[in-house]
Short mmCIF file of C-alpha atoms and ligand atoms in Angstrom, two decimals:
data_model
loop_
_atom_site.label_atom_id
_atom_site.label_comp_id
_atom_site.label_asym_id
_atom_site.label_seq_id
_atom_site.Cartn_x
_atom_site.Cartn_y
_atom_site.Cartn_z
CA MET U 1 69.72 44.96 152.37
CA GLY U 2 69.76 47.52 149.51
CA LEU U 3 70.30 46.60 145.86
CA MET U 4 73.94 47.77 145.82
CA GLU U 5 74.76 45.58 148.82
CA ARG U 6 72.95 42.63 147.29
CA ILE U 7 74.97 43.12 144.09
CA GLU U 8 78.28 43.41 145.92
CA SER U 9 77.58 40.33 148.04
CA ARG U 10 76.41 38.41 144.94
CA GLU U 11 73.08 37.84 146.64
CA ALA U 12 71.17 39.75 143.98
CA GLY U 13 69.02 37.45 141.86
CA VAL U 14 69.55 38.00 138.14
CA GLY U 15 66.70 37.46 135.68
CA ILE U 16 67.73 37.19 132.04
CA ILE U 17 64.97 37.43 129.44
CA GLY U 18 65.65 35.75 126.07
CA MET U 19 67.68 32.55 126.25
CA GLY U 20 69.47 32.95 122.91
CA TYR U 21 72.93 33.73 121.63
CA VAL U 22 73.16 36.73 123.95
CA GLY U 23 71.16 35.62 126.99
CA LEU U 24 72.77 32.23 127.53
CA PRO U 25 76.39 33.46 127.63
CA LEU U 26 75.24 36.03 130.22
CA VAL U 27 73.78 33.23 132.35
CA ARG U 28 77.19 31.55 132.22
CA GLU U 29 79.04 34.73 133.27
CA PHE U 30 76.71 35.64 136.14
CA CYS U 31 76.70 32.10 137.51
CA LYS U 32 80.50 31.95 137.21
CA ALA U 33 80.69 35.08 139.37
CA GLY U 34 78.50 33.45 142.04
CA PHE U 35 75.06 34.91 141.24
CA LYS U 36 71.89 32.90 140.91
CA ALA U 37 70.21 33.34 137.56
CA VAL U 38 66.72 32.68 136.26
CA GLY U 39 66.37 32.50 132.47
CA PHE U 40 63.05 33.62 130.99
CA ASP U 41 61.86 32.67 127.54
CA ILE U 42 58.50 32.39 125.77
CA ASP U 43 59.77 29.30 123.95
CA ARG U 44 58.74 26.40 126.18
CA VAL U 45 60.88 23.92 124.26
CA LYS U 46 64.00 25.94 125.07
CA VAL U 47 62.96 26.25 128.71
CA GLU U 48 62.48 22.49 128.99
CA LYS U 49 65.78 21.76 127.29
CA LEU U 50 67.67 24.08 129.61
CA ASN U 51 66.06 22.66 132.73
CA ALA U 52 66.99 19.17 131.48
CA GLY U 53 70.61 20.40 131.22
CA ARG U 54 70.65 20.59 127.44
CA SER U 55 72.07 23.45 125.41
CA TYR U 56 71.01 24.27 121.85
CA ILE U 57 73.90 26.63 121.10
CA LYS U 58 77.12 25.06 119.93
CA HIS U 59 79.55 27.10 121.99
CA ILE U 60 77.52 26.76 125.22
CA PRO U 61 78.16 23.21 126.47
CA SER U 62 75.22 21.17 127.80
CA GLU U 63 77.48 19.94 130.55
CA MET U 64 77.86 23.49 131.90
CA ILE U 65 74.09 24.13 131.81
CA GLY U 66 73.46 20.76 133.51
CA ARG U 67 75.94 21.55 136.26
CA LEU U 68 74.36 24.94 136.99
CA VAL U 69 70.82 23.51 137.02
CA GLU U 70 71.86 20.68 139.33
CA ALA U 71 73.61 23.08 141.70
CA GLY U 72 70.40 25.15 141.87
CA GLN U 73 72.27 28.15 140.50
CA PHE U 74 70.28 28.38 137.28
CA THR U 75 66.76 27.59 136.26
CA ALA U 76 64.74 28.49 133.19
CA THR U 77 61.07 29.39 133.08
CA ASP U 78 58.27 30.74 130.91
CA ASP U 79 56.45 32.00 134.00
CA PHE U 80 57.05 35.74 133.86
CA THR U 81 55.46 36.36 137.28
CA ARG U 82 58.77 35.05 138.60
CA LEU U 83 60.32 38.35 137.46
CA LYS U 84 59.38 39.57 140.93
CA GLU U 85 62.12 37.34 142.36
CA ALA U 86 64.86 39.06 140.37
CA ASP U 87 66.77 42.08 141.66
CA ALA U 88 68.28 42.75 138.25
CA ILE U 89 66.51 42.01 134.97
CA LEU U 90 68.42 41.93 131.69
CA ILE U 91 66.45 42.02 128.43
CA CYS U 92 68.08 40.06 125.59
CA VAL U 93 65.16 39.51 123.22
CA PRO U 94 65.30 39.82 119.41
CA THR U 95 65.05 43.18 117.64
CA PRO U 96 64.37 42.25 114.00
CA LEU U 97 63.07 44.28 111.08
CA ASP U 98 59.46 43.78 110.00
CA VAL U 99 58.34 42.99 106.44
CA ALA U 100 58.66 46.68 105.52
CA ARG U 101 62.23 46.58 106.91
CA GLU U 102 61.30 48.84 109.79
CA PRO U 103 62.21 48.20 113.46
CA ASP U 104 60.05 45.56 115.07
CA LEU U 105 60.19 46.22 118.81
CA THR U 106 57.36 43.81 119.64
CA ALA U 107 59.51 41.53 121.80
CA VAL U 108 61.08 44.47 123.68
CA ILE U 109 57.69 46.08 124.33
CA GLU U 110 56.02 42.82 125.38
CA THR U 111 58.90 42.03 127.68
CA THR U 112 58.84 45.49 129.22
CA ARG U 113 55.11 45.08 129.86
CA SER U 114 55.74 41.75 131.61
CA ILE U 115 58.38 43.44 133.75
CA ALA U 116 56.01 46.34 134.55
CA ALA U 117 53.36 43.85 135.69
CA ASN U 118 55.84 42.51 138.23
CA LEU U 119 57.92 45.59 138.99
CA ARG U 120 58.76 46.33 142.60
CA PRO U 121 60.85 49.09 144.20
CA GLY U 122 64.60 48.53 144.12
CA GLN U 123 64.76 46.54 140.88
CA LEU U 124 67.22 47.21 138.08
CA VAL U 125 66.15 46.73 134.45
CA VAL U 126 68.72 46.74 131.64
CA LEU U 127 67.93 46.54 127.95
CA GLU U 128 70.70 44.70 126.06
CA SER U 129 68.97 44.18 122.72
CA THR U 130 70.42 46.28 119.91
CA THR U 131 68.14 49.16 118.96
CA TYR U 132 68.02 52.80 117.85
CA PRO U 133 69.03 55.60 120.24
CA GLY U 134 66.07 56.61 122.36
CA THR U 135 64.38 53.22 122.77
CA THR U 136 65.06 52.79 126.49
CA GLU U 137 63.90 56.32 127.35
CA GLU U 138 61.02 56.60 124.89
CA GLU U 139 59.65 53.05 124.85
CA CYS U 140 60.67 51.20 128.01
CA ARG U 141 60.66 53.97 130.60
CA PRO U 142 57.03 55.11 130.09
CA ILE U 143 55.76 51.52 130.35
CA LEU U 144 57.65 50.98 133.61
CA GLU U 145 56.71 54.39 135.06
CA ALA U 146 53.02 53.77 134.30
CA THR U 147 53.16 51.52 137.39
CA GLY U 148 53.53 54.67 139.50
CA LEU U 149 57.15 53.84 140.37
CA ARG U 150 59.73 56.51 139.41
CA CYS U 151 62.76 55.75 137.27
CA ASP U 152 66.15 56.42 138.89
CA GLU U 153 64.43 56.70 142.30
CA ASP U 154 62.19 53.67 142.90
CA PHE U 155 63.68 51.46 140.18
CA TYR U 156 66.70 51.73 137.89
CA LEU U 157 66.77 51.54 134.11
CA ALA U 158 69.76 51.38 131.76
CA PHE U 159 70.90 50.32 128.33
CA SER U 160 74.00 48.18 127.94
CA PRO U 161 74.71 46.76 124.50
CA GLU U 162 75.80 43.20 124.00
CA ARG U 163 78.98 42.71 121.98
CA GLU U 164 78.90 38.93 121.82
CA ASP U 165 80.80 37.51 118.83
CA PRO U 166 79.69 33.86 118.52
CA GLY U 167 82.45 31.53 117.41
CA ASN U 168 85.23 33.93 118.44
CA PRO U 169 87.66 31.82 120.50
CA LYS U 170 89.37 34.89 122.00
CA TYR U 171 86.42 36.98 123.16
CA SER U 172 83.20 36.08 124.96
CA ALA U 173 80.77 37.95 127.23
CA GLY U 174 83.12 38.10 130.26
CA ASN U 175 86.20 39.62 128.61
CA ILE U 176 84.59 42.17 126.30
CA PRO U 177 84.40 45.67 127.84
CA LYS U 178 80.78 46.65 128.44
CA VAL U 179 79.30 50.08 127.79
CA VAL U 180 76.61 51.16 130.27
CA GLY U 181 74.34 54.19 130.05
CA GLY U 182 71.51 54.72 132.52
CA CYS U 183 68.28 56.72 132.43
CA GLY U 184 69.72 58.86 135.22
CA PRO U 185 72.91 58.80 137.30
CA GLU U 186 71.68 56.29 139.89
CA SER U 187 70.70 53.87 137.16
CA THR U 188 74.17 54.13 135.57
CA ARG U 189 75.80 53.58 138.97
CA VAL U 190 73.75 50.52 139.88
CA ALA U 191 73.93 48.89 136.42
CA SER U 192 77.71 49.47 136.26
CA ALA U 193 78.14 47.92 139.70
CA LEU U 194 76.31 44.80 138.53
CA TYR U 195 78.37 44.37 135.35
CA ARG U 196 81.63 45.09 137.19
CA CYS U 197 81.07 41.86 139.12
CA VAL U 198 81.19 39.79 135.95
CA ILE U 199 82.83 41.72 133.13
CA VAL U 200 86.45 42.69 132.73
CA GLU U 201 85.81 46.40 132.17
CA VAL U 202 82.76 48.64 132.39
CA VAL U 203 82.64 51.84 130.35
CA GLU U 204 80.12 54.32 131.75
CA VAL U 205 78.55 56.80 129.34
CA SER U 206 76.32 59.76 130.11
CA SER U 207 72.97 58.37 128.95
CA SER U 208 71.14 55.34 127.61
CA GLN U 209 70.98 57.10 124.22
CA VAL U 210 74.79 57.27 124.02
CA ALA U 211 75.03 53.56 124.87
CA GLU U 212 72.45 52.72 122.21
CA ALA U 213 74.19 54.91 119.63
CA CYS U 214 77.55 53.32 120.50
CA LYS U 215 76.33 49.84 119.57
CA ILE U 216 74.72 51.08 116.38
CA LEU U 217 77.94 52.90 115.41
CA GLU U 218 79.94 49.69 115.91
CA ASN U 219 77.61 47.77 113.62
CA ILE U 220 77.36 50.49 110.97
CA TYR U 221 81.15 50.72 110.94
CA ARG U 222 81.33 47.03 110.05
CA CYS U 223 78.48 47.17 107.57
CA VAL U 224 79.94 50.14 105.67
CA ASN U 225 83.50 48.81 105.61
CA ILE U 226 82.39 45.38 104.44
CA ALA U 227 80.41 47.10 101.67
CA LEU U 228 83.53 49.02 100.70
CA VAL U 229 85.64 45.88 100.24
CA ASN U 230 82.75 44.12 98.50
CA GLU U 231 82.57 46.96 96.01
CA LEU U 232 86.34 47.01 95.54
CA LYS U 233 86.33 43.24 95.04
CA ARG U 234 84.12 43.66 91.97
CA LEU U 235 86.31 46.41 90.54
CA PHE U 236 89.64 44.74 91.30
CA ASP U 237 88.42 41.51 89.79
CA LYS U 238 87.79 43.28 86.48
CA MET U 239 91.27 44.82 86.76
CA GLY U 240 92.84 41.40 87.33
CA ILE U 241 93.82 42.26 90.92
CA ASP U 242 93.20 39.89 93.82
CA ILE U 243 91.40 41.86 96.58
CA TRP U 244 92.58 39.38 99.22
CA GLU U 245 96.21 39.97 98.38
CA VAL U 246 95.56 43.73 98.44
CA ILE U 247 93.98 43.55 101.91
CA ARG U 248 96.82 41.37 103.20
CA ALA U 249 99.34 43.91 101.96
CA ALA U 250 97.39 46.92 103.29
CA SER U 251 97.13 45.22 106.69
CA THR U 252 100.86 45.52 107.15
CA LYS U 253 100.37 49.25 107.76
CA PRO U 254 100.74 49.52 111.54
CA PHE U 255 98.25 52.38 111.95
CA GLY U 256 95.19 53.87 110.28
CA PHE U 257 94.01 50.69 108.55
CA GLN U 258 91.82 47.89 109.82
CA PRO U 259 91.16 44.98 107.48
CA PHE U 260 87.63 44.01 106.47
CA TYR U 261 87.01 41.10 104.16
CA PRO U 262 84.64 40.65 101.23
CA GLY U 263 82.17 37.80 101.04
CA PRO U 264 78.98 36.58 99.40
CA GLY U 265 76.90 39.17 101.28
CA LEU U 266 76.10 40.08 104.86
CA GLY U 267 74.71 37.64 107.40
CA GLY U 268 73.89 37.20 111.06
CA HIS U 269 71.31 38.77 113.30
CA CYS U 270 73.15 42.10 113.68
CA ILE U 271 75.08 43.70 110.84
CA PRO U 272 72.45 43.35 108.08
CA ILE U 273 69.69 44.62 110.39
CA ASP U 274 70.80 47.04 113.09
CA PRO U 275 71.97 49.91 110.82
CA PHE U 276 68.42 50.15 109.49
CA TYR U 277 67.14 50.79 113.02
CA LEU U 278 69.10 54.03 112.87
CA SER U 279 68.14 54.97 109.31
CA TRP U 280 64.49 54.54 110.33
CA LYS U 281 64.96 56.78 113.37
CA ALA U 282 66.89 59.34 111.29
CA ARG U 283 63.76 59.99 109.22
CA GLN U 284 62.17 61.50 112.34
CA TYR U 285 64.97 64.10 112.25
CA ASN U 286 64.87 64.51 108.48
CA VAL U 287 68.55 63.62 108.16
CA PRO U 288 69.47 61.21 105.37
CA THR U 289 71.71 58.25 106.23
CA ARG U 290 73.28 57.71 102.83
CA PHE U 291 76.23 55.59 103.97
CA ILE U 292 73.87 53.09 105.59
CA GLU U 293 71.58 52.89 102.58
CA LEU U 294 74.47 52.60 100.14
CA ALA U 295 76.21 49.92 102.20
CA GLY U 296 72.91 48.01 102.34
CA GLU U 297 72.57 48.27 98.58
CA VAL U 298 76.12 47.05 97.89
CA ASN U 299 75.98 44.20 100.39
CA THR U 300 72.57 42.89 99.35
CA ALA U 301 73.70 42.85 95.70
CA MET U 302 76.57 40.46 96.49
CA PRO U 303 74.70 37.15 96.18
CA GLU U 304 73.59 38.16 92.65
CA TYR U 305 77.20 38.97 91.81
CA VAL U 306 78.36 35.57 93.09
CA ILE U 307 75.68 33.78 91.04
CA GLY U 308 76.91 35.73 87.99
CA ARG U 309 80.42 34.42 88.67
CA VAL U 310 79.15 30.85 89.03
CA ALA U 311 77.14 31.17 85.80
CA ALA U 312 80.15 32.56 83.91
CA ALA U 313 82.43 29.80 85.20
CA LEU U 314 79.91 27.13 84.17
CA ASN U 315 79.40 28.85 80.85
CA ARG U 316 83.12 28.51 80.11
CA ARG U 317 82.56 24.77 80.56
CA ARG U 318 79.55 24.92 78.19
CA LYS U 319 77.08 24.38 81.00
CA PRO U 320 74.05 26.45 81.95
CA LEU U 321 72.99 27.02 85.55
CA ASN U 322 69.73 25.32 84.63
CA GLY U 323 70.16 21.63 85.33
CA SER U 324 73.65 21.92 86.87
CA ASN U 325 74.42 20.19 90.16
CA ILE U 326 75.68 22.83 92.55
CA CYS U 327 76.62 22.15 96.15
CA ILE U 328 77.04 25.01 98.58
CA ALA U 329 79.76 24.45 101.18
CA GLY U 330 78.80 26.29 104.38
CA MET U 331 75.29 27.49 105.09
CA ALA U 332 76.04 29.40 108.34
CA TYR U 333 76.55 33.15 107.98
CA LYS U 334 80.17 32.87 109.09
CA LYS U 335 82.76 30.24 109.87
CA ASP U 336 82.36 27.74 112.71
CA VAL U 337 78.94 28.91 113.98
CA ASP U 338 75.58 27.11 113.86
CA ASP U 339 73.58 30.24 113.01
CA ILE U 340 71.95 30.75 109.60
CA ARG U 341 70.01 33.92 110.38
CA GLU U 342 70.20 36.26 107.37
CA SER U 343 72.93 34.03 105.93
CA PRO U 344 73.77 35.02 102.33
CA ALA U 345 74.15 31.29 101.59
CA ILE U 346 70.36 31.00 101.89
CA THR U 347 69.97 33.68 99.21
CA LEU U 348 72.55 31.88 97.06
CA ALA U 349 70.61 28.63 97.41
CA ASN U 350 67.33 30.33 96.49
CA LEU U 351 68.82 32.13 93.48
CA LEU U 352 70.41 28.94 92.18
CA HIS U 353 67.17 27.03 92.72
CA GLU U 354 65.22 29.72 90.84
CA ALA U 355 67.70 29.45 87.97
CA GLY U 356 66.96 25.73 87.69
CA ALA U 357 70.12 24.36 89.35
CA ASN U 358 69.95 21.22 91.47
CA VAL U 359 71.05 22.74 94.76
CA THR U 360 72.44 20.84 97.72
CA TYR U 361 74.51 21.99 100.66
CA ASN U 362 76.90 20.75 103.27
CA ASP U 363 77.44 22.34 106.64
CA PRO U 364 78.99 20.48 109.58
CA HIS U 365 77.03 22.75 111.96
CA ILE U 366 73.65 22.99 110.19
CA PRO U 367 72.05 19.57 109.67
CA LYS U 368 68.82 21.01 108.23
CA MET U 369 67.99 24.22 106.49
CA LYS U 370 64.44 25.45 106.61
CA THR U 371 63.96 29.13 107.07
CA ARG U 372 61.04 31.45 106.76
CA HIS U 373 62.90 33.24 103.98
CA SER U 374 63.51 30.13 101.94
CA ALA U 375 61.29 27.98 99.78
CA LEU U 376 63.95 25.29 100.01
CA ASP U 377 63.80 22.56 102.57
CA LEU U 378 67.20 20.86 102.50
CA GLU U 379 69.35 18.60 104.62
CA SER U 380 73.12 18.74 104.75
CA VAL U 381 74.68 16.18 102.40
CA GLU U 382 77.92 14.33 103.01
CA LEU U 383 80.83 15.48 100.85
CA THR U 384 82.03 12.10 99.59
CA GLU U 385 84.34 11.59 96.60
CA GLU U 386 81.46 10.16 94.60
CA PHE U 387 79.11 13.03 95.46
CA LEU U 388 81.68 15.69 94.56
CA ARG U 389 82.38 13.99 91.23
CA GLU U 390 78.69 14.42 90.35
CA GLN U 391 78.73 18.14 91.14
CA ASP U 392 79.28 20.66 88.36
CA CYS U 393 80.30 23.24 90.93
CA LEU U 394 81.19 23.45 94.61
CA LEU U 395 80.34 26.94 95.85
CA ILE U 396 82.20 27.85 99.04
CA ALA U 397 79.96 30.26 100.94
CA THR U 398 81.45 29.82 104.42
CA ASP U 399 85.07 28.96 105.29
CA HIS U 400 84.46 26.48 108.12
CA SER U 401 87.65 25.24 109.80
CA ALA U 402 86.35 21.67 109.55
CA TYR U 403 86.82 21.62 105.78
CA ASP U 404 89.91 20.16 104.16
CA TYR U 405 90.15 22.54 101.21
CA ASP U 406 92.96 20.64 99.47
CA TRP U 407 90.76 17.55 99.50
CA LEU U 408 87.64 19.43 98.38
CA VAL U 409 89.41 21.05 95.43
CA GLY U 410 91.10 17.77 94.59
CA HIS U 411 87.76 16.00 94.16
CA SER U 412 85.71 18.81 92.59
CA GLN U 413 85.33 19.76 88.94
CA LEU U 414 84.93 23.46 89.64
CA VAL U 415 85.19 25.44 92.88
CA VAL U 416 83.80 28.96 93.24
CA ASP U 417 85.28 30.43 96.41
CA THR U 418 83.69 33.52 98.00
CA ARG U 419 85.85 33.45 101.16
CA ASN U 420 89.41 32.95 99.97
CA ALA U 421 89.21 29.62 101.82
CA THR U 422 91.28 27.88 99.13
CA LYS U 423 94.22 30.30 99.42
CA ASP U 424 96.62 27.59 100.66
CA VAL U 425 95.44 24.84 98.33
CA LYS U 426 98.46 23.31 96.61
CA GLU U 427 97.05 21.60 93.55
CA GLY U 428 94.11 22.13 91.22
CA ARG U 429 94.21 25.93 91.29
CA ASP U 430 93.03 25.99 87.68
CA LYS U 431 89.63 24.76 88.95
CA ILE U 432 89.22 27.62 91.43
CA VAL U 433 87.29 30.78 90.64
CA LYS U 434 87.27 33.52 93.25
CA ALA U 435 83.96 35.30 93.64
N1 NAD N 1 73.66 37.05 118.26
C1 NAD N 1 74.60 37.94 118.43
O1 NAD N 1 75.77 37.69 118.16
C2 NAD N 1 74.30 39.32 119.01
C3 NAD N 1 75.38 40.15 119.34
C4 NAD N 1 75.13 41.41 119.88
C5 NAD N 1 73.82 41.82 120.06
N2 NAD N 1 72.78 41.01 119.72
C6 NAD N 1 71.43 41.51 119.97
O2 NAD N 1 70.90 40.84 121.10
C7 NAD N 1 69.50 40.63 120.95
C8 NAD N 1 69.17 39.16 121.06
O3 NAD N 1 69.82 38.47 120.02
P1 NAD N 1 70.10 36.90 120.06
O4 NAD N 1 71.05 36.63 118.96
O5 NAD N 1 70.43 36.45 121.44
O6 NAD N 1 68.64 36.36 119.66
P2 NAD N 1 68.12 34.85 119.78
O7 NAD N 1 67.05 34.71 118.78
O8 NAD N 1 69.28 33.90 119.76
O9 NAD N 1 67.50 34.78 121.23
C9 NAD N 1 66.40 35.52 121.61
C10 NAD N 1 65.55 34.68 122.56
O10 NAD N 1 64.47 35.49 122.99
C11 NAD N 1 63.29 34.71 123.01
N3 NAD N 1 62.16 35.61 122.90
C12 NAD N 1 61.60 36.12 121.79
N4 NAD N 1 60.58 36.96 122.12
C13 NAD N 1 60.51 36.94 123.47
C14 NAD N 1 59.68 37.57 124.42
N5 NAD N 1 58.71 38.41 124.03
N6 NAD N 1 59.87 37.32 125.72
C15 NAD N 1 60.85 36.49 126.11
N7 NAD N 1 61.69 35.85 125.27
C16 NAD N 1 61.52 36.08 123.97
C17 NAD N 1 63.44 33.74 121.87
O11 NAD N 1 62.65 32.57 122.07
C18 NAD N 1 64.94 33.43 121.91
O12 NAD N 1 65.24 32.32 122.73
C19 NAD N 1 69.14 41.27 119.61
O13 NAD N 1 68.74 42.59 119.81
C20 NAD N 1 70.46 41.25 118.86
O14 NAD N 1 70.52 42.26 117.88
C21 NAD N 1 72.99 39.76 119.21
#
């Protein structure tokens, strides 16, 4: 039976490499559609947890993983020789920046080498990790073709970006249209056929480079527009204008305007990182990417701005940052997720700590906070009446739905709100500073 028939009959085995925020939701979708999936990860602890039916991602229930494992539909492994078993292999490994803020493709390259070591005719390989245009053709294809097998003839290779939005109750992997661009027409055809079995709509593009560029455009669009409202927030504040009210009003325009919201900086694994994959690649073509650099500059300056607002608010109460008790509400990079990667709240905590403040935090989704970027090693504290009374400032960095903002403001001495979370608070508005 050929690959297309195996896909159409759901008999194709799907191997998903990288059991994280992107890989696990894909396991769910493929299994839901009747495929068998094998999850590959170098992290043995994750592999063991999954095989024991335990999830480590909030919006992926353990019960669902357990059910799939028990039914023999899903298994996880760190044995990459089992890649031979898969008919389709999806790569969902991290694509971070290195210390010099340049693309670090180590995980993609290592994974592609593992695939090459097990490649057999008739397999489909799809890169899903966000990266600069050209990665699939220039980095993955040569490694796979070094086996002697020919791309688009003996095996198929494509890029299809992931658009997962963790914590979004309306959209998840299955109902977000998926862009697919192959390294050749056969590769596009086969990869599209696979995704059509599980995803509401497949959008074919003419090459893997277009698919890669599409994802980068989406992320740059967000990064630049968030920078724009962050910059306007600072200006409007000086002019005595509430940016949130302005955005609400502008959003009533039925065309030509999409709202973006300011915040304490950019967070998450994508928006603060991916645009710099393109600006790095652009250097090869000697074309400056000024929007990307400027947006990066504006967004990374936001935590400093917020600290300035906290300091000024404390100053009005004759208190210095040094020695003040400051609790950060929300450590995750956005509301209702358990992800602190690149979270601006970490930078806020570090800056406050450096200024001599006694920093604590609460986050219903993040019990402990220890990151490679942070010297702080903290545990989430409980927001009791007594604890809040002892705080000189409650700094709202993330607007989690679990918070009762009326209650928080009611029991705090000073609230600095970076998310407009306190907009509906009825009493105590004199204690609220927007930042
Ligand atoms: N998180 C999101 O919302 C999101 C959305 C769209 C796109 N993306 C992109 O998807 C990719 C994956 O992101 P993520 O958030 O799922 O990351 P993640 O860190 O949650 O998961 C990645 C997984 O890959 C594993 N891994 C690391 N190196 C590996 C290797 N060499 N071989 C096998 N497994 C390896 C890690 O142990 C981890 O479990 C990135 O390129 C990211 O930019 C993420």
